[in-house]
mmCIF file of C-alpha atoms in Angstrom:
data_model
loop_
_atom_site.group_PDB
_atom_site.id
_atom_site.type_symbol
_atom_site.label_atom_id
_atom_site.label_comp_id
_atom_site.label_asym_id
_atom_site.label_seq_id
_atom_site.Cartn_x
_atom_site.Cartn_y
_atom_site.Cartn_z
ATOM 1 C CA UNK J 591 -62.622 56.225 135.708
ATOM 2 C CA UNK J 592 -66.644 57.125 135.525
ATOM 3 C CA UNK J 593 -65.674 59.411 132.602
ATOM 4 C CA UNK J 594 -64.692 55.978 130.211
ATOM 5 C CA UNK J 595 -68.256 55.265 129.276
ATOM 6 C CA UNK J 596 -68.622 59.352 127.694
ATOM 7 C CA UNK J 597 -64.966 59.110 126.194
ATOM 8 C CA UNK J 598 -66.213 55.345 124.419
ATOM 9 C CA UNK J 599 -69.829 57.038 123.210
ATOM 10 C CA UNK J 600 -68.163 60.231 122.025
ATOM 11 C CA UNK J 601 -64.922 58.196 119.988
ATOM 12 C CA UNK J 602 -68.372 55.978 118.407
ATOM 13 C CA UNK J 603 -69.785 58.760 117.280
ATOM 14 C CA UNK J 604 -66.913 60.168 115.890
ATOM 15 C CA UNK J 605 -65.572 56.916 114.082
ATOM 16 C CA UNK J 606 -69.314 56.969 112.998
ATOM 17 C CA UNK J 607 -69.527 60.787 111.288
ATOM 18 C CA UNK J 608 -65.763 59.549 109.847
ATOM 19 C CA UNK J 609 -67.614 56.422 108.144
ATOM 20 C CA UNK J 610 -70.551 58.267 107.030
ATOM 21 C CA UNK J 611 -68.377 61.343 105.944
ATOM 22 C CA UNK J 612 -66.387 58.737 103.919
ATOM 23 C CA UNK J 613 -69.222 56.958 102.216
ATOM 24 C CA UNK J 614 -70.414 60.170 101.195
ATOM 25 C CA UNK J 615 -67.286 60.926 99.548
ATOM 26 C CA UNK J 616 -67.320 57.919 98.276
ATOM 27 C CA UNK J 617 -70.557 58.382 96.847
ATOM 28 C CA UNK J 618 -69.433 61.745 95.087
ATOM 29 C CA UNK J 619 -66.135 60.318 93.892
ATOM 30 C CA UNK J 620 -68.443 56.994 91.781
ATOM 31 C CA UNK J 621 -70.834 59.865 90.766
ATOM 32 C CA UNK J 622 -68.118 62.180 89.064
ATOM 33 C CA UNK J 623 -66.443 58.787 87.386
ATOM 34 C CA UNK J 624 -69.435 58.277 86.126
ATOM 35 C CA UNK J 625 -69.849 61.096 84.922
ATOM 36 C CA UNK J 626 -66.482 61.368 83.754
ATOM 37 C CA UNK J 627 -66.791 58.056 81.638
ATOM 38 C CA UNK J 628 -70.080 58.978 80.454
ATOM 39 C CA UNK J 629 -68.586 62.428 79.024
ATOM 40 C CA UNK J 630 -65.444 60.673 77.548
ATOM 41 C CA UNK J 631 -67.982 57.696 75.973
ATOM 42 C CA UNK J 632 -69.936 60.526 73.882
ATOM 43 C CA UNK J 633 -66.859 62.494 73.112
ATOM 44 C CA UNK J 634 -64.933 59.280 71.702
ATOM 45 C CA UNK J 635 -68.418 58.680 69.793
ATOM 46 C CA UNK J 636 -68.489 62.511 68.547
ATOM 47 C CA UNK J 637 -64.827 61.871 67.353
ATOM 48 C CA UNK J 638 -65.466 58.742 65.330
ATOM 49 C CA UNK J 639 -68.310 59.998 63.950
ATOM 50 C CA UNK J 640 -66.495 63.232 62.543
ATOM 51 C CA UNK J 641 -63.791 61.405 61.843
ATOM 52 C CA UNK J 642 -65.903 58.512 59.287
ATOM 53 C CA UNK J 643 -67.464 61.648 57.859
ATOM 54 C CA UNK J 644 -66.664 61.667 53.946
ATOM 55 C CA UNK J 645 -63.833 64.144 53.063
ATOM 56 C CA UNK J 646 -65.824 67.669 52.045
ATOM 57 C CA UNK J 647 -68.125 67.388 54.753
ATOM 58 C CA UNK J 648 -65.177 66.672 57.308
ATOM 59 C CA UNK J 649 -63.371 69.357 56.269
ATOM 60 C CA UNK J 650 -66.666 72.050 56.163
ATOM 61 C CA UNK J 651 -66.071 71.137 59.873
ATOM 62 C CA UNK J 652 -62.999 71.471 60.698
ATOM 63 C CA UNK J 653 -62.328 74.721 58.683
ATOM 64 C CA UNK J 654 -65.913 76.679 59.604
ATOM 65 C CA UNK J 655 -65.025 75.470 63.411
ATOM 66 C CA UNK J 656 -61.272 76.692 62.863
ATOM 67 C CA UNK J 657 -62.590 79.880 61.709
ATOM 68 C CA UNK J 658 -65.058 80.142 64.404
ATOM 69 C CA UNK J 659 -62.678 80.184 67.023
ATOM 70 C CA UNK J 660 -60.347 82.614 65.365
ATOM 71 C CA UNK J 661 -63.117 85.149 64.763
ATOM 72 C CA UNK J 662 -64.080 84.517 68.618
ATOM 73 C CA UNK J 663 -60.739 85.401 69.719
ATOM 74 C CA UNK J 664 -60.727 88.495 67.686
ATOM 75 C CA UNK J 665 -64.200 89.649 69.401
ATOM 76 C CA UNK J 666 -62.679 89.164 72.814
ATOM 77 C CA UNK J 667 -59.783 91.568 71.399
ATOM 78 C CA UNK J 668 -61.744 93.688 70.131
ATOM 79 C CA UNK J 669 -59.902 94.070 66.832
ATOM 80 C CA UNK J 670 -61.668 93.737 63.206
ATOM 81 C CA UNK J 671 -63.501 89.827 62.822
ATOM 82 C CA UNK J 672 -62.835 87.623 60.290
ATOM 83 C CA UNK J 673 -67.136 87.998 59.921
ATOM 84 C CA UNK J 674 -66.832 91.700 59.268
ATOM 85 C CA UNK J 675 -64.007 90.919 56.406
ATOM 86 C CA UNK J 676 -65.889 87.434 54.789
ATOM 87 C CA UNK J 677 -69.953 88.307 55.254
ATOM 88 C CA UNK J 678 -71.644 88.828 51.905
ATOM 89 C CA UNK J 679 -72.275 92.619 51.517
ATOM 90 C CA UNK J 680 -74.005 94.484 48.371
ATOM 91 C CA UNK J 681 -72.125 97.433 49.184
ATOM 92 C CA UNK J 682 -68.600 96.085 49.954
ATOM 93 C CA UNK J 683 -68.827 93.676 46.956
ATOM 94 C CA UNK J 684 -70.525 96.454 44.218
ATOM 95 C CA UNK J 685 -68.758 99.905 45.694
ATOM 96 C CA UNK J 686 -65.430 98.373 46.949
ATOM 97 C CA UNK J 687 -64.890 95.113 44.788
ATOM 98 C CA UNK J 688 -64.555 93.458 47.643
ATOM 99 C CA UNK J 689 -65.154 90.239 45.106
ATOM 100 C CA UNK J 690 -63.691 87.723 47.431
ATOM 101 C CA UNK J 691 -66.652 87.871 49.529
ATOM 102 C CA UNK J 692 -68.612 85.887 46.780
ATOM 103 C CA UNK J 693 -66.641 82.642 47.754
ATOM 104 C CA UNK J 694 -66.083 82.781 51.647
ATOM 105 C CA UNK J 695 -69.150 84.125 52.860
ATOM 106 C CA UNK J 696 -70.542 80.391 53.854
ATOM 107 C CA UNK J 697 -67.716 79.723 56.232
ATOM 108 C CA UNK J 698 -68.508 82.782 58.672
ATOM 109 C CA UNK J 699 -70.841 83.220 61.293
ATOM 110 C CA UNK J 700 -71.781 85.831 63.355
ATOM 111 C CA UNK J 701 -71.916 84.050 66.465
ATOM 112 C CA UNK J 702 -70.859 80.294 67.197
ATOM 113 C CA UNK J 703 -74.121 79.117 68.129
ATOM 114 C CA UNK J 704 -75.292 79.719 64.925
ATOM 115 C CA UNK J 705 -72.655 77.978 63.417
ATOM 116 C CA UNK J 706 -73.387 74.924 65.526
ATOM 117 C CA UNK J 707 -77.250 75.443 64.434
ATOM 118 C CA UNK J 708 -75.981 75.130 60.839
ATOM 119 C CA UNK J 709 -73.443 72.240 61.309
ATOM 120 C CA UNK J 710 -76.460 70.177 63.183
ATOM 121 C CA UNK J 711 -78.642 70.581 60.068
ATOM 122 C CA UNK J 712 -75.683 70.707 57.425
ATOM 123 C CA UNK J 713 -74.056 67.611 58.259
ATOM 124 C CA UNK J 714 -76.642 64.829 57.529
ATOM 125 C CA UNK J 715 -77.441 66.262 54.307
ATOM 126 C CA UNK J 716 -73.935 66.720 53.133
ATOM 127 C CA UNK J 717 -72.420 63.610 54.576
ATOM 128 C CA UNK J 718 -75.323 61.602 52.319
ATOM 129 C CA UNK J 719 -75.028 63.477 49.456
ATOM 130 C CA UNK J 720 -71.078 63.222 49.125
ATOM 131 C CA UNK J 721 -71.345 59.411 49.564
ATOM 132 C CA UNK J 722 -74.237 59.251 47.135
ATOM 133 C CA UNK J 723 -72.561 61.216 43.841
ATOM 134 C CA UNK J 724 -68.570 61.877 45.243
ATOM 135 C CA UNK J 725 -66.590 64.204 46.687
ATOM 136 C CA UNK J 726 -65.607 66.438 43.622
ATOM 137 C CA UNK J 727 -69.235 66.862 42.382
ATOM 138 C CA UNK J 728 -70.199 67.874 46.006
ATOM 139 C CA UNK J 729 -67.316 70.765 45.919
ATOM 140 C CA UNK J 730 -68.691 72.075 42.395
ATOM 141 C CA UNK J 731 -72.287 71.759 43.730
ATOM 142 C CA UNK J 732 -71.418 73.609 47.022
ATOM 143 C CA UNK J 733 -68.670 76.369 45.484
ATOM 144 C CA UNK J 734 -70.460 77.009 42.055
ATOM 145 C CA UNK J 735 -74.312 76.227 42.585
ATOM 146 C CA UNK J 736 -74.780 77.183 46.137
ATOM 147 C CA UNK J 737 -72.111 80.010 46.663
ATOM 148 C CA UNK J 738 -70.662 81.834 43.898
ATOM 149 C CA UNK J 739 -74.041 81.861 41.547
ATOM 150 C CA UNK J 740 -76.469 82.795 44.440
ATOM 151 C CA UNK J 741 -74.003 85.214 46.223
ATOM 152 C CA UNK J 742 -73.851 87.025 42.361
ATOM 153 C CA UNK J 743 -77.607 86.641 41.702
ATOM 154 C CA UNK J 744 -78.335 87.980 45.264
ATOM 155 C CA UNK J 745 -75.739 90.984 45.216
ATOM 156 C CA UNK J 746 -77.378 92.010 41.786
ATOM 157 C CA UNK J 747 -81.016 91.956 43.377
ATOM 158 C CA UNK J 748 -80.143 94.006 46.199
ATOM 159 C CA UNK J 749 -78.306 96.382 44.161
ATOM 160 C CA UNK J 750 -80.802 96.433 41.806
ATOM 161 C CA UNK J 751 -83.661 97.293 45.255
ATOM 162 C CA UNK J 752 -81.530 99.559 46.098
ATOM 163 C CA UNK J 753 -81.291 101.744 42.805
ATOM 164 C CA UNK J 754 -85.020 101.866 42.262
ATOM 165 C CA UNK J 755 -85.942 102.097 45.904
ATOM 166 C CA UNK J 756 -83.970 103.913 48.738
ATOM 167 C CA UNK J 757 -86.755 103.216 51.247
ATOM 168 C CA UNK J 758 -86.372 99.271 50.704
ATOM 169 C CA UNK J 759 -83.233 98.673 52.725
ATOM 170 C CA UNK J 760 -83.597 94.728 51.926
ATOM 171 C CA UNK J 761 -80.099 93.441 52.298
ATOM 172 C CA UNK J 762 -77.681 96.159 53.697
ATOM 173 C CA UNK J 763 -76.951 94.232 56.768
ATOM 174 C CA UNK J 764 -75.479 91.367 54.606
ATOM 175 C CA UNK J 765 -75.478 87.794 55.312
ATOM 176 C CA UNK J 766 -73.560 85.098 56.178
ATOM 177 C CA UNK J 767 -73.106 81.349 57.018
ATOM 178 C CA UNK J 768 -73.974 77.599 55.752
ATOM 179 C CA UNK J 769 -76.995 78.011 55.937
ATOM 180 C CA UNK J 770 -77.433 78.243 51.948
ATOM 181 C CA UNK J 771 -75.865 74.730 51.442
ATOM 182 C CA UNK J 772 -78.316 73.398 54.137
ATOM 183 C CA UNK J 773 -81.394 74.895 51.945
ATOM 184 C CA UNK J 774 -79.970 73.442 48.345
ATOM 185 C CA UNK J 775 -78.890 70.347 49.847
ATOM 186 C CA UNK J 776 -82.527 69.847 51.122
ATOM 187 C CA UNK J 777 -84.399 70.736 48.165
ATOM 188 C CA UNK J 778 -81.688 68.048 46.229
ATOM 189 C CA UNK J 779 -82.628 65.702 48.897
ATOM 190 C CA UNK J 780 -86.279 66.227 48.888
ATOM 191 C CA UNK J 781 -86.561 65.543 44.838
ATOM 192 C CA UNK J 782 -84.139 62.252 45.283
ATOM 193 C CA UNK J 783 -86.439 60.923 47.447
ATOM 194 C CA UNK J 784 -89.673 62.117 46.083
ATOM 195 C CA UNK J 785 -90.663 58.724 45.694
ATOM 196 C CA UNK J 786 -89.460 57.078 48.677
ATOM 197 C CA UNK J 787 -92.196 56.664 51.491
ATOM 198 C CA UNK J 788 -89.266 58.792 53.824
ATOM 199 C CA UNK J 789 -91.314 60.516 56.316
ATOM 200 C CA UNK J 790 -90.050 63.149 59.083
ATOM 201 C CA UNK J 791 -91.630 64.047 62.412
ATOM 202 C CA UNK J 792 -90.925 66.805 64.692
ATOM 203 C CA UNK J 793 -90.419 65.884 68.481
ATOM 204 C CA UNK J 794 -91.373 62.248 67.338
ATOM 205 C CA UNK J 795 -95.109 63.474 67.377
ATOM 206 C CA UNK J 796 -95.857 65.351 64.258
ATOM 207 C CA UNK J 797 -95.685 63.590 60.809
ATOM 208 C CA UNK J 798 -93.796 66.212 58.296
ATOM 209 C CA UNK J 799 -94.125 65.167 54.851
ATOM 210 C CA UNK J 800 -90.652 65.499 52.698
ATOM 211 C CA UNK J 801 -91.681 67.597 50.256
ATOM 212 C CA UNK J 802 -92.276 70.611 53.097
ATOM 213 C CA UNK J 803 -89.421 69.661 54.966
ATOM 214 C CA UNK J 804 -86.841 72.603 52.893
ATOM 215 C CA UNK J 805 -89.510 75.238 53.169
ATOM 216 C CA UNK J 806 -89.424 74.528 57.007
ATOM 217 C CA UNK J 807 -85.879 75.104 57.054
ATOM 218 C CA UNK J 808 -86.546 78.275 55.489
ATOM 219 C CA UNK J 809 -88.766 79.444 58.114
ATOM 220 C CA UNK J 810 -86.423 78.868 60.995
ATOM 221 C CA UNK J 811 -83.709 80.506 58.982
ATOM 222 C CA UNK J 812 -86.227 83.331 58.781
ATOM 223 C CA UNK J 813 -87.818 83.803 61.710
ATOM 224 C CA UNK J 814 -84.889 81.961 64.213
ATOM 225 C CA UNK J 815 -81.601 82.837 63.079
ATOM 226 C CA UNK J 816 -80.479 86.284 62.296
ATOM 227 C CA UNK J 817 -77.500 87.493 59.353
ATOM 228 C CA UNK J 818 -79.445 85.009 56.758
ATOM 229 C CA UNK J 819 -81.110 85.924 53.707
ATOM 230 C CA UNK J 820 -84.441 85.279 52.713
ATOM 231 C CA UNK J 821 -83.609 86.209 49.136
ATOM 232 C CA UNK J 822 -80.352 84.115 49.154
ATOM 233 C CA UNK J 823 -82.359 81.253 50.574
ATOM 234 C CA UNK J 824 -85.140 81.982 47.675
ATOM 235 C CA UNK J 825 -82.297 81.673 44.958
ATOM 236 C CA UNK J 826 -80.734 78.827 46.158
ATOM 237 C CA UNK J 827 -83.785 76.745 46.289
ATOM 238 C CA UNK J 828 -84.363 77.931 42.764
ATOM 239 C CA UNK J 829 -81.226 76.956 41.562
ATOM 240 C CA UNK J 830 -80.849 73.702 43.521
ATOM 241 C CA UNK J 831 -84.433 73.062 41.696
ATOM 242 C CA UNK J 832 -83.465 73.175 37.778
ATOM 243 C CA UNK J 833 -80.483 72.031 38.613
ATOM 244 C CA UNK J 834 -81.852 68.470 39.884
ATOM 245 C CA UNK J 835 -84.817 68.635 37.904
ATOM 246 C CA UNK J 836 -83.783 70.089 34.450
ATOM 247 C CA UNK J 837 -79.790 69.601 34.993
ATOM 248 C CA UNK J 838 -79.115 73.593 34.644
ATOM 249 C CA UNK J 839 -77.184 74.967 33.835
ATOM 250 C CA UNK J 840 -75.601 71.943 31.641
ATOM 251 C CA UNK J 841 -73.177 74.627 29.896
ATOM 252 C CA UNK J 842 -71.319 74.851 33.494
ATOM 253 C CA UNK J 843 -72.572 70.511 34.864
ATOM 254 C CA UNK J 844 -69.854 68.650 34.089
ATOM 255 C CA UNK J 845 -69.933 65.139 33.192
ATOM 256 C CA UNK J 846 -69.307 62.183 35.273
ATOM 257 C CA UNK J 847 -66.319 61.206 33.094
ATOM 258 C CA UNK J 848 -64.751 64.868 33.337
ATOM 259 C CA UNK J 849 -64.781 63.775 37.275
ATOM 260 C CA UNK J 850 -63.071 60.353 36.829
ATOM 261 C CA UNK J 851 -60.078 62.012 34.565
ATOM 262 C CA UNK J 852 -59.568 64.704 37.276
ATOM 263 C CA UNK J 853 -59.395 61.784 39.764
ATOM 264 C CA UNK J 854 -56.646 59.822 37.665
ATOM 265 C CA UNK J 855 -54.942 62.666 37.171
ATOM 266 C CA UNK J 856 -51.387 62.015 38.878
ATOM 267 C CA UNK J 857 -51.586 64.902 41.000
ATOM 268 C CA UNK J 858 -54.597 64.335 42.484
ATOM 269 C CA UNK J 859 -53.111 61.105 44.112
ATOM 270 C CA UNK J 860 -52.570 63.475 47.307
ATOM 271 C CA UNK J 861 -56.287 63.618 47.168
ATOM 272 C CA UNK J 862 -57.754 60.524 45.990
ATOM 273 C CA UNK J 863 -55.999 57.835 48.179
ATOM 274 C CA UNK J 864 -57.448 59.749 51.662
ATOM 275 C CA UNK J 865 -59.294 56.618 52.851
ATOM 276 C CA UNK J 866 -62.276 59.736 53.483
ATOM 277 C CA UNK J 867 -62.454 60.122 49.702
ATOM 278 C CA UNK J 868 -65.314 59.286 47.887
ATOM 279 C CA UNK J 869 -64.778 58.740 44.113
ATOM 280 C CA UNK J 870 -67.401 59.672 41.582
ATOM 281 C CA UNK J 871 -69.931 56.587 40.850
ATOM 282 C CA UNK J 872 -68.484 54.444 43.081
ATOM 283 C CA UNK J 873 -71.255 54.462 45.396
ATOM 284 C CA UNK J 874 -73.794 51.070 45.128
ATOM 285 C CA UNK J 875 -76.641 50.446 46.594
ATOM 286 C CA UNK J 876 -76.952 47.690 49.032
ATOM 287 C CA UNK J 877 -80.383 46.080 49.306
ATOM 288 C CA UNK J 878 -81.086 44.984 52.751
ATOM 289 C CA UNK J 879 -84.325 42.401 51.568
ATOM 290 C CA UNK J 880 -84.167 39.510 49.674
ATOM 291 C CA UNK J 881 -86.541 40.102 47.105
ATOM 292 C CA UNK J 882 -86.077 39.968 43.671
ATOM 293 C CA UNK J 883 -84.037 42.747 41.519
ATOM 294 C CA UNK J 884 -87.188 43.923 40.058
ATOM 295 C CA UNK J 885 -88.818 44.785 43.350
ATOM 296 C CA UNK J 886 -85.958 45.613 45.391
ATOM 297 C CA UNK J 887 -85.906 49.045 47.448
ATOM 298 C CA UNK J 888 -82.273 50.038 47.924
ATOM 299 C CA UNK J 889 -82.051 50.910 51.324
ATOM 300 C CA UNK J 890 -79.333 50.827 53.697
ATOM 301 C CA UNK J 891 -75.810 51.778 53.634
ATOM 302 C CA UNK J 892 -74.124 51.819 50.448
ATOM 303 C CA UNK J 893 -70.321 50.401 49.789
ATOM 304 C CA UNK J 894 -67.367 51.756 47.202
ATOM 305 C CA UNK J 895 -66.041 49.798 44.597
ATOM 306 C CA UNK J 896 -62.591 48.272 45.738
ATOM 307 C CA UNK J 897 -64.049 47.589 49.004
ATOM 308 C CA UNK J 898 -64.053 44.124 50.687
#
């Protein structure tokens, strides 16, 4: 019987460490649903964004990310990468006619985190762009203007380096990635909007005019991200240039109407009724102010025709 008072303090204590042991596993458990929700909130908003995205930009996505992962499992195999087979090359394309390189060489990289580097600057240009003049003169911008004319352009220069110079060895390595549609959809942007009052900062802090916003994009390509091209970069820029400045080449820049009758054409119905689709000048500007017509800056989000 004396022993009754220890045998109550120690079954306390005990029932005591049990409670706090189970608040603190409590604790842990609210913290990890939490987290949990947290994780599945921004993953549910990453899917609807990609999701709205108009139709060339979603599937630049979805097929660069596809490829990706293919070419990652081939590196863990060890066996030949899809990068080695697609990068743009002055020797495989010249001294093997390896021609098909010309055309696939943006949807490679040589290491995923580049491709997300590209995707994070690639995406807001090319998701405005497609919604601004439609999704088939975004896939003859980015195929003809930004891939097949620069890739030609650039394989010539290098070859041409290379026959007047062996000590120049200026683009053996070859290149890859998107990173040429991120430089010739900024310069586009940049002349759009050449006279909005659109100005850019970097960490919130720094103002960056518009005009020098490309040319910094250049320089992180440069200095930051390795298997790009300065010289493809250079060309691009030209070409994205004359081509919204002076419309060049108009031999190869087809009309709006050319567009439109490729649209109505009966086959293309598979193409054209993807709600993601944007037709060509269906796109108008919604003014957000109430001023009159005359002094109106469009601004905003923009709606298709057919749209309620």
């Amino acid at each position: 019987m004396p022993d009754l008072p220890q045998q109550q303090e120690s079954s306390s204590s005990s029932s005591g460490s049990n409670s706090g042991a189970t608040r603190g596993w409590a604790t842990v458990h609210n913290s990890r649903t939490r987290a949990g929700e947290a994780t599945r909130t921004f993953l549910s908003h990453v899917q609807s964004y990609v999701l709205g995205l108009p139709l060339m930009t979603r599937a630049t996505v979805f097929v660069s990310v596809a490829i990706s992962g293919v070419d990652l499992a081939l590196r863990i195999l060890n066996w030949n990468t899809i990068y080695e087979l697609f990068r743009l090359s002055m020797i495989q394309v010249i001294y093997q006619l390896q021609v098909h390189r010309v055309l696939v060489y943006p949807f490679v990289a040589s290491f995923p985190t580049f491709l997300i580097t590209d995707l994070i600057l690639l995406i807001p240009y090319l998701a405005q762009h497609e919604q601004a003049v439609g999704t088939l003169p975004i896939v003859y911008e980015l195929v003809s203007l930004y891939t097949v004319v620069p890739a030609v352009v650039y394989v010539v220069l290098v070859w041409l380096v290379d026959s007047l110079s062996t000590n120049w060895l200026v683009g053996f390595n070859g290149c890859a990635g998107l990173s040429g549609w991120v430089i010739g959809l900024a310069i586009g942007t940049m002349l759009r909007n050449a006279d909005r009052p659109t100005q850019h900062s970097l960490f919130g802090l720094i103002p960056i005019p518009p005009h020098l916003l490309p040319w910094l994009i250049i320089l992180f390509y440069l200095f930051l991200v390795p298997d790009t091209s300065l010289i493809l970069h250079l060309v691009i820029a030209a070409i994205s240039y004359l081509y919204h400045t002076r419309q060049w080449p108009r031999v190869w820049t087809p009309c709006p109407q050319m567009y439109q009758r490729i649209e109505q054409h009966p086959q293309m119905g598979f193409l054209t009724m993807h709600p993601n689709f944007v037709k060509t000048g269906s796109y108008l500007p919604v003014s957000t102010s109430d001023s009159s017509p005359s002094s109106v800056a469009y601004v905003g989000q923009g709606q298709r025709l057919g749209d309620e």
